[in-house]
């Protein structure tokens, strides 16, 4: 399509939106028409909702900015008028130099309370004021007299005022039809209706797809954009002959666009009752892959760009299987006639659960068995099972308001593990949750600056910030704890009850607690108090407790107390009146055969519990069986010794998860100053015989703090040699090559071991990695030379110990790869270089997307470079110098906060503290408000690193000297 079109918009009723091409002045004609009637709109708002909670957790954001308090009553829409049905007609213009969506919306509303105005949401949309009509349904087809249409910038409200003088009002109980034409933006930001540009067969291609959650539907069409204002949506999309259009519901028919050669309208079936954030649109030139579904009431399809078809096979197999699993698990059928999964090239990361049209970034949906790694397969399972679980938890029953976001995200993050365990048990997903979910979020939740799961939010900025690890992982961890204390069957039946009662509606967390209470009563499950009372202590208070177990070896009594666990001592002066006590479900054993249970109450008087026992003084006791409880456990010195002895003599008596829990708790307790380092370091000795992934993963994660503190100290050699000695037996038995008999977790363990041991400088490991990489360089087309499971480590090691050639090879592959997950692995390997000039070049490439890295990759590159021991200082210098430029290019404050965090988290000298404070002091005005908090956190963290060094460094070095073999690598 060259040139453009001239556009005429006639004022008609619903569906009367006729677009006429007349030759070649499209853009001009369009803007002239709409600008002429443009009301007072705000400037384009660039800080739209943040995405991707896990890779770029917004944990450091400004949840504390308290905008909620300011806007609490004004930011929510009035409930005088409610939407019942939307007719949305959109035509995204997919041509170079144009970024518009032409639209018309017709909304059937019901008036609940007499009013002289209709208030709905709209943001960055040009409404054709002349086209706005409000017609009483069933009455004469004449619009009520509209006095004016106002736009309120802060609230993103579009206010349609009826004529007060003439006493024009909407009457209670009456239905009206509101309609208008508009032009919205086809953005480049993955928010609202956006354009994704990708290269296929050397040709630049465009597609359009929507991302509404949490509050971007209002950027696409004027709507009542709150999760509890559910309605039915009937969608019509305009597209070119060569494209296809998709929406939540199936296509019912296609009509020619009036006067527009080559353009069509696709009409979709009306939806079920749903929230605006789940509405989805897509227009693309994609290929459809139909999955085999037997005995189902729905069809299941995957949509991908044509050259990626072969990578969709895995999703095609696991998708329908998972959906059937959830139908059985929840005992509620999937209610839509079809489910589409769409892989979006470029720009889009993560995934979104739009009802009936799930969207995924390519790297998390597509999987190439030969090129992608085991972790990539796991990612596909995680995202597919997560988004499919939302079809019930979120889509069918929706949280009443964003404050309860965790209800859908946290619950789903637990339920997805059940789905994954069904669809691909070899992944042992639920078991992995202990390290990847629970222990990960405990690290954050142990900070004084954490926040509760339930938190008041109102302003869109605050809503976006809630998509963080606290909502997801803590939410999932406390859900897992609940499932454990009420039992899996009651948990499942309680959920079914909740879903059936609230389907097509909205719910608050108390509705869920009530459902479980009812079920627990029915199933005669003993609970010390109401589920709500128990769970409120975990959702309303931030943090979690450490349980201290003190045994009296004479009387055999065990005393249990609780106290909030904080990783570092507080400097805070602000008064916090919260009583940090929880309802704690206790589980304990002395043999892993008989498990005892009990409860610690959340009140002062019963916060100490004395348990009677028969356990002899030479037998250990272990609390928090399989770490189902969201807390840490500390013991008296003798019990720690007994546990250490058991690990040394026969560690398999203790469950795999508890081995992981013991190591992680002990190392974190020592870091927090609650335990002498001797205890956890003594425990690590048994690891020479540990062959399971989980205990290794949790120990190495906890040890990484020691690693980062000691990396630039004289004691590092001792630490390195000791850890290498522990890893060596495994390295020797696992090697580099995946065996078909190996489990998924063995594969993950191999990668971890090779990664650590190569990183720590083990000669054999480095030589093998370099050899393998050079063979690949000599034969680039041969994808089997480097086993995919260790591809990242091999590339990273070869680049770290190599030069320009090695780096260039990976860069070329990165550019050319058709597999998104391989691209991500190579991108991260590129940051392993130790050549200062290449590091400098990479930093520069980050600010120059045209020849360097795309903006969304650049932030990851800078963050990873900041963790490279050599790159760290260069990155700090670079960031200091380019800060003004960076704040312009990367307009997400949260992402910049993460760069800042990565860069400074291992600073631990007075000099580094001074440099950091100087930088923050000098750039106050550039470290915009939301960053103030995270920069302050960085300074606090460096201070606490300094104090860790003072208190623990020598202690650790002394222990290592006494226990270190005089080995060399
Ligand atoms: N509902 C979210 C997508 C989302 C995230 C929308 C942030 C708006 C802001 C989706 O269900 C989700 O959680 N996606 C995750 C992946 C998931 C496996 C944790 C993501 O995109 O990272
Ligand atoms: Zn989710």
Coordinates of C-alpha atoms in Angstrom, one line a residue, residues 404 406-407 454 498 502 507-517 531-533 535-536 539-540:
X404 CA -6.0 -8.8 45.4
X406 CA -1.9 -12.1 44.3
X407 CA -5.2 -14.1 44.4
X454 CA -2.2 -7.6 50.3
X498 CA -15.1 -21.3 45.0
X502 CA -18.1 -17.2 41.7
X507 CA -14.1 -12.4 44.3
X508 CA -12.0 -11.2 47.2
X509 CA -9.6 -13.3 49.2
X510 CA -12.1 -13.8 52.0
X511 CA -14.4 -15.6 49.5
X512 CA -11.6 -18.1 49.0
X513 CA -10.9 -18.5 52.7
X514 CA -14.6 -19.1 53.3
X515 CA -14.7 -21.8 50.7
X516 CA -11.8 -23.6 52.3
X517 CA -13.3 -23.2 55.8
X531 CA -8.7 -20.2 57.6
X532 CA -9.1 -16.4 57.2
X533 CA -7.5 -15.7 60.6
X535 CA -4.1 -16.7 56.2
X536 CA -4.5 -13.0 57.1
X539 CA -1.1 -11.8 53.6
X540 CA -1.5 -8.6 55.7

